[in-house]
Each structure stands twice: as structure tokens, then as C-alpha cells.
Tab-separated table of C-alpha atoms in Angstrom:
chain	number	residue	atom	x	y	z
U	30	UNK	CA	-23.578	-24.601	-12.444
U	31	UNK	CA	-22.464	-22.122	-9.610
U	32	UNK	CA	-21.594	-18.566	-10.349
U	33	UNK	CA	-20.555	-15.315	-8.616
U	34	UNK	CA	-21.323	-11.767	-9.886
U	35	UNK	CA	-19.473	-8.923	-8.320
U	36	UNK	CA	-19.903	-5.187	-8.724
U	37	UNK	CA	-17.567	-3.923	-11.402
U	38	UNK	CA	-14.489	-1.781	-10.635
U	39	UNK	CA	-12.401	-0.096	-10.124
U	40	UNK	CA	-13.792	1.761	-7.178
U	41	UNK	CA	-12.079	4.838	-6.070
U	42	UNK	CA	-12.940	6.445	-2.685
U	43	UNK	CA	-11.651	9.156	-0.384
U	44	UNK	CA	-10.339	8.084	3.067
U	45	UNK	CA	-13.138	7.807	5.631
U	46	UNK	CA	-15.897	7.279	2.977
U	47	UNK	CA	-18.522	4.521	3.296
U	48	UNK	CA	-17.665	1.346	0.971
U	49	UNK	CA	-20.071	-1.040	-0.435
U	50	UNK	CA	-19.099	-3.711	-2.942
U	51	UNK	CA	-22.003	-5.798	-4.302
U	52	UNK	CA	-22.078	-9.466	-4.702
U	53	UNK	CA	-24.744	-11.815	-5.686
U	54	UNK	CA	-24.540	-15.637	-6.302
U	55	UNK	CA	-26.282	-18.678	-7.925
U	56	UNK	CA	-25.668	-22.034	-6.397
U	57	UNK	CA	-27.540	-25.276	-5.783
U	58	UNK	CA	-27.725	-26.306	-2.279
U	59	UNK	CA	-26.477	-24.264	0.742
U	60	UNK	CA	-23.146	-22.758	0.027
U	61	UNK	CA	-20.764	-20.908	2.370
U	62	UNK	CA	-19.900	-17.372	1.261
U	63	UNK	CA	-16.563	-15.661	1.570
U	64	UNK	CA	-14.825	-12.406	0.967
U	65	UNK	CA	-11.210	-12.645	0.133
U	66	UNK	CA	-8.729	-9.626	-0.193
U	67	UNK	CA	-5.563	-9.518	-2.332
U	68	UNK	CA	-2.872	-7.036	-1.746
U	69	UNK	CA	-0.363	-6.260	-4.712
U	70	UNK	CA	2.028	-9.138	-5.348
U	71	UNK	CA	0.504	-11.333	-2.831
U	72	UNK	CA	-1.968	-14.323	-2.707
U	73	UNK	CA	-5.604	-14.228	-1.628
U	74	UNK	CA	-6.325	-14.176	2.102
U	75	UNK	CA	-9.669	-14.596	3.927
U	76	UNK	CA	-11.367	-11.385	5.008
U	77	UNK	CA	-14.542	-12.664	6.411
U	78	UNK	CA	-17.087	-15.594	5.843
U	79	UNK	CA	-20.659	-16.741	6.638
U	80	UNK	CA	-21.847	-20.284	6.505
U	81	UNK	CA	-25.576	-19.962	6.680
U	82	UNK	CA	-28.422	-17.782	5.938
U	83	UNK	CA	-28.574	-14.582	7.899
U	84	UNK	CA	-25.127	-15.088	9.220
U	85	UNK	CA	-22.987	-11.866	9.471
U	86	UNK	CA	-19.349	-12.161	8.881
U	87	UNK	CA	-17.034	-9.419	10.242
U	88	UNK	CA	-13.391	-8.553	10.461
U	89	UNK	CA	-11.304	-5.419	10.513
U	90	UNK	CA	-14.255	-3.089	10.285
U	91	UNK	CA	-15.707	-4.977	7.223
U	92	UNK	CA	-18.959	-6.773	7.295
U	93	UNK	CA	-21.252	-8.834	5.048
U	94	UNK	CA	-24.433	-10.555	5.706
U	95	UNK	CA	-25.601	-13.781	4.089
U	96	UNK	CA	-29.062	-12.974	2.452
U	97	UNK	CA	-30.507	-16.014	1.065
U	98	UNK	CA	-33.893	-14.456	-0.214
U	99	UNK	CA	-31.836	-11.942	-2.373
U	100	UNK	CA	-28.852	-14.450	-2.808
U	101	UNK	CA	-26.461	-11.693	-1.896
U	102	UNK	CA	-23.387	-11.216	0.285
U	103	UNK	CA	-22.496	-7.484	-0.073
U	104	UNK	CA	-19.193	-6.138	1.607
U	105	UNK	CA	-19.483	-3.093	3.606
U	106	UNK	CA	-17.156	-0.806	5.667
U	107	UNK	CA	-18.083	2.482	7.347
U	108	UNK	CA	-14.861	4.291	6.993
U	109	UNK	CA	-12.157	3.234	4.576
U	110	UNK	CA	-8.514	3.829	4.970
U	111	UNK	CA	-5.695	3.970	2.410
U	112	UNK	CA	-4.390	0.575	3.714
U	113	UNK	CA	-7.784	-0.869	2.585
U	114	UNK	CA	-6.603	-0.384	-1.196
U	115	UNK	CA	-6.636	-3.943	-2.620
U	116	UNK	CA	-8.542	-6.347	-4.849
U	117	UNK	CA	-11.494	-7.863	-3.145
U	118	UNK	CA	-13.067	-11.203	-4.218
U	119	UNK	CA	-16.508	-12.575	-3.408
U	120	UNK	CA	-16.610	-16.490	-3.455
U	121	UNK	CA	-18.808	-19.416	-2.582
U	122	UNK	CA	-18.108	-22.957	-1.646
U	123	UNK	CA	-20.620	-25.737	-2.186
U	124	UNK	CA	-20.824	-29.174	-0.561
U	125	UNK	CA	-18.465	-30.689	-3.070
U	126	UNK	CA	-15.676	-28.485	-1.746
U	127	UNK	CA	-14.989	-26.501	-4.936
U	128	UNK	CA	-15.102	-22.728	-4.770
U	129	UNK	CA	-16.239	-20.242	-7.222
U	130	UNK	CA	-14.891	-16.700	-7.212
U	131	UNK	CA	-16.208	-13.413	-8.617
U	132	UNK	CA	-13.958	-11.431	-11.041
U	133	UNK	CA	-12.620	-9.168	-8.255
U	134	UNK	CA	-13.124	-5.465	-7.480
U	135	UNK	CA	-10.288	-3.119	-7.199
U	136	UNK	CA	-10.524	-0.609	-4.528
U	137	UNK	CA	-8.374	2.488	-4.342
U	138	UNK	CA	-8.543	4.757	-1.338
U	139	UNK	CA	-7.044	8.361	-1.653
U	140	UNK	CA	-5.893	10.324	1.284
A	7	UNK	CA	3.588	-23.256	10.204
A	8	UNK	CA	4.832	-22.179	6.833
A	9	UNK	CA	1.298	-22.409	5.381
A	10	UNK	CA	1.139	-22.933	1.627
A	11	UNK	CA	4.508	-22.296	-0.168
A	12	UNK	CA	5.084	-22.175	-3.901
A	13	UNK	CA	8.266	-22.214	-6.154
A	14	UNK	CA	9.368	-20.511	-8.279
A	15	UNK	CA	8.110	-17.165	-7.710
A	16	UNK	CA	8.802	-16.045	-11.269
A	17	UNK	CA	9.479	-18.143	-14.536
A	18	UNK	CA	10.133	-17.332	-18.138
A	19	UNK	CA	9.631	-20.311	-20.618
A	20	UNK	CA	9.651	-20.430	-24.436
A	21	UNK	CA	6.867	-22.121	-26.342
A	22	UNK	CA	6.963	-25.764	-26.197
A	23	UNK	CA	9.118	-26.113	-22.952
A	24	UNK	CA	7.936	-28.035	-20.160
A	25	UNK	CA	8.020	-27.411	-16.210
A	26	UNK	CA	6.630	-28.039	-12.923
A	27	UNK	CA	5.328	-25.609	-10.518
A	28	UNK	CA	5.651	-26.859	-7.058
A	29	UNK	CA	3.124	-26.407	-4.070
A	30	UNK	CA	3.379	-27.576	-0.638
A	31	UNK	CA	1.328	-27.193	2.613
A	32	UNK	CA	2.152	-28.135	6.169
A	33	UNK	CA	-1.423	-27.882	7.644
A	34	UNK	CA	-2.453	-31.488	6.995
A	35	UNK	CA	-5.277	-30.168	4.486
A	36	UNK	CA	-7.084	-32.870	2.507
A	37	UNK	CA	-8.242	-30.343	-0.212
A	38	UNK	CA	-5.696	-28.732	-2.478
A	39	UNK	CA	-6.314	-26.873	-5.751
A	40	UNK	CA	-4.732	-24.816	-8.536
A	41	UNK	CA	-5.900	-21.594	-10.005
A	42	UNK	CA	-4.809	-19.301	-12.653
A	43	UNK	CA	-5.479	-15.543	-12.392
A	44	UNK	CA	-5.724	-13.450	-15.498
A	45	UNK	CA	-6.689	-9.743	-15.643
A	46	UNK	CA	-10.430	-9.162	-15.421
A	47	UNK	CA	-11.238	-12.926	-15.177
A	48	UNK	CA	-10.869	-13.661	-11.423
A	49	UNK	CA	-9.454	-17.022	-10.599
A	50	UNK	CA	-10.256	-20.047	-12.656
A	51	UNK	CA	-9.870	-23.594	-11.391
A	52	UNK	CA	-7.327	-25.724	-13.260
A	53	UNK	CA	-7.196	-29.049	-11.143
A	54	UNK	CA	-7.967	-29.929	-7.666
A	55	UNK	CA	-7.443	-33.030	-5.224
A	56	UNK	CA	-9.560	-34.052	-2.158
A	57	UNK	CA	-6.815	-36.317	-0.880
A	58	UNK	CA	-3.756	-38.177	-1.635
A	59	UNK	CA	-4.006	-40.279	-4.794
A	60	UNK	CA	-7.204	-38.436	-6.047
A	61	UNK	CA	-7.271	-35.579	-8.540
A	62	UNK	CA	-9.850	-34.071	-10.767
A	63	UNK	CA	-10.302	-31.574	-13.525
A	64	UNK	CA	-11.489	-27.952	-12.846
A	65	UNK	CA	-12.654	-25.283	-15.270
A	66	UNK	CA	-9.604	-24.843	-17.484
A	67	UNK	CA	-7.427	-28.130	-17.275
A	68	UNK	CA	-6.107	-28.447	-20.857
A	69	UNK	CA	-2.339	-28.374	-21.075
A	70	UNK	CA	-1.881	-29.135	-17.437
A	71	UNK	CA	-1.323	-32.303	-15.518
A	72	UNK	CA	-1.206	-32.723	-11.744
A	73	UNK	CA	-0.580	-35.556	-9.229
A	74	UNK	CA	-1.108	-36.075	-5.537
A	75	UNK	CA	1.387	-38.701	-4.116
A	76	UNK	CA	1.330	-37.269	-0.577
A	77	UNK	CA	-0.971	-34.954	1.480
A	78	UNK	CA	1.580	-32.228	1.415
A	79	UNK	CA	2.591	-31.747	-2.101
A	80	UNK	CA	0.462	-30.957	-5.207
A	81	UNK	CA	2.788	-30.011	-8.238
A	82	UNK	CA	1.254	-28.718	-11.515
A	83	UNK	CA	2.970	-29.769	-14.784
A	84	UNK	CA	2.929	-27.781	-17.921
A	85	UNK	CA	3.338	-30.267	-20.566
A	86	UNK	CA	4.275	-27.944	-23.540
A	87	UNK	CA	4.036	-24.219	-22.672
A	88	UNK	CA	1.989	-21.981	-24.962
A	89	UNK	CA	1.844	-18.083	-24.717
A	90	UNK	CA	-1.936	-18.602	-23.663
A	91	UNK	CA	-0.619	-20.033	-20.365
A	92	UNK	CA	1.083	-16.570	-19.387
A	93	UNK	CA	-0.676	-16.067	-16.135
A	94	UNK	CA	-0.215	-15.917	-12.310
A	95	UNK	CA	-0.793	-19.372	-10.955
A	96	UNK	CA	-1.933	-19.981	-7.194
A	97	UNK	CA	-2.176	-23.015	-5.187
A	98	UNK	CA	-4.622	-23.202	-2.378
A	99	UNK	CA	-5.590	-25.717	0.381
A	100	UNK	CA	-8.187	-26.212	2.879
A	101	UNK	CA	-10.134	-28.754	4.989
A	102	UNK	CA	-12.466	-30.580	2.669
A	103	UNK	CA	-15.699	-29.395	3.792
A	104	UNK	CA	-18.109	-26.582	2.774
A	105	UNK	CA	-17.516	-24.249	5.650
A	106	UNK	CA	-13.788	-23.809	5.499
A	107	UNK	CA	-11.939	-21.124	3.663
A	108	UNK	CA	-8.992	-21.806	1.390
A	109	UNK	CA	-5.365	-20.764	2.144
A	110	UNK	CA	-3.432	-19.345	-0.802
A	111	UNK	CA	0.162	-19.566	-1.645
A	112	UNK	CA	2.005	-16.409	-2.751
A	113	UNK	CA	1.766	-17.204	-6.411
A	114	UNK	CA	3.961	-18.079	-9.412
A	115	UNK	CA	4.161	-15.518	-12.316
A	116	UNK	CA	4.776	-17.336	-15.429
A	117	UNK	CA	5.446	-15.823	-18.889
A	118	UNK	CA	5.680	-17.822	-21.870
A	119	UNK	CA	7.496	-16.256	-24.836
């Protein structure tokens, strides 16, 4: 079946550091790929998405590129802020509509 | 739009009790789903629905029932609560196609004693 593997956390960075959170996937067919963010006490919300190979999703300074050859969708941000502290989930969605989520990576950014 | 709403926000049950977690959306989404979130385990799909009158099991359906009588509502029933069902429960909705993201409710934190 489909699966998503995320870089294990927690990740702790200083403000203005570069962020990478790795995500690889296994899926049949051509899934769409997503990054969701969860702030404390809240539900998940979409951060960015890509629906086909070589697409780049971007939002709020975060970027991720759909790499079919390496089955990856790594999340990057050039300069993190304290307000980026949250849990980040990589996910895929296949043709049947069901989503598969990674285990989540907790990011803490210190001033 | 209110988006996806869930009630209650918190609930404490005793083992063996039953209850219903409510979920509603006002975006006319066909696809709705229930997840549970446990520490270090990401989100696991309990049940989902691709439209009114149609439901199916997800990854961890045992001990839970669902029904979908309207497009807007998708309640989750715990038949006889067990401590293993202590978790945070999220309802989500989306358009029922591959390219669309899911919209999540704020969650229900359930404790079973």
C-alpha cells in the first residue's frame, strides 16, 4: 500500500537558520503530495502542495519540489522564524481520494 | 463559511460508555473522513465517506461506527469506549479528487478512563 516516511524529529533550530525536512513516499499511480502544518491545540492546515512531477509548491517562504525519480518531496525554508515552530506532516493523496500521512516532524525555533 | 466544525472539544468517558463525536462542514464537500492522532504515530484513518449514503473503513475501524445521511454531517460513534481509544480525533473534508487538499476540524480530545 501507499506510505510516507518523514525525517524523524524533533528538530531544533536557531532563528534565521535553514530548514530541511525530508519526506519520501511509496505509491502506485500518480499521487498528489502535500505538506500540512499543525500548531499546538489546532487541526492540520495546508502549507503547500504539488500535483505532478517537477511541480514546486510554495507558501510563506516554504518550498517543496515533487521529485518522481527519487520519490521525494522535501520541505525547505531559507530562514526560519520562531513563529514557524509547529508539527509538519508530509502526505500523499492517491486517485481513490484517500490520504496517507507521515508521522510528523516537530520543529522548534529558538530566538 | 465556518469550514469544518467538531463537537465536543474535550470529552472524558468511562470504559464501556458510548458517545458520538459530531462533525459538520459547510463547503459542500463530497469526501469526509475521520482520523485519530496518537503521539509518534501520525494520523490514522478510521472511516471515510465519498458521499451521502456511502461509507467505508479505513486503517483502524474497530470499535467505531459512522453514517453519512447528509452531505454536511459525518458523526463518529464509539460503541463501547476502551482506554485504547484515548486519542485526539480529527474530522476532515475535501472535494473527492486526487489534487485537492483536506480541510481539518479543530479536533476532539477524548480520554477514556
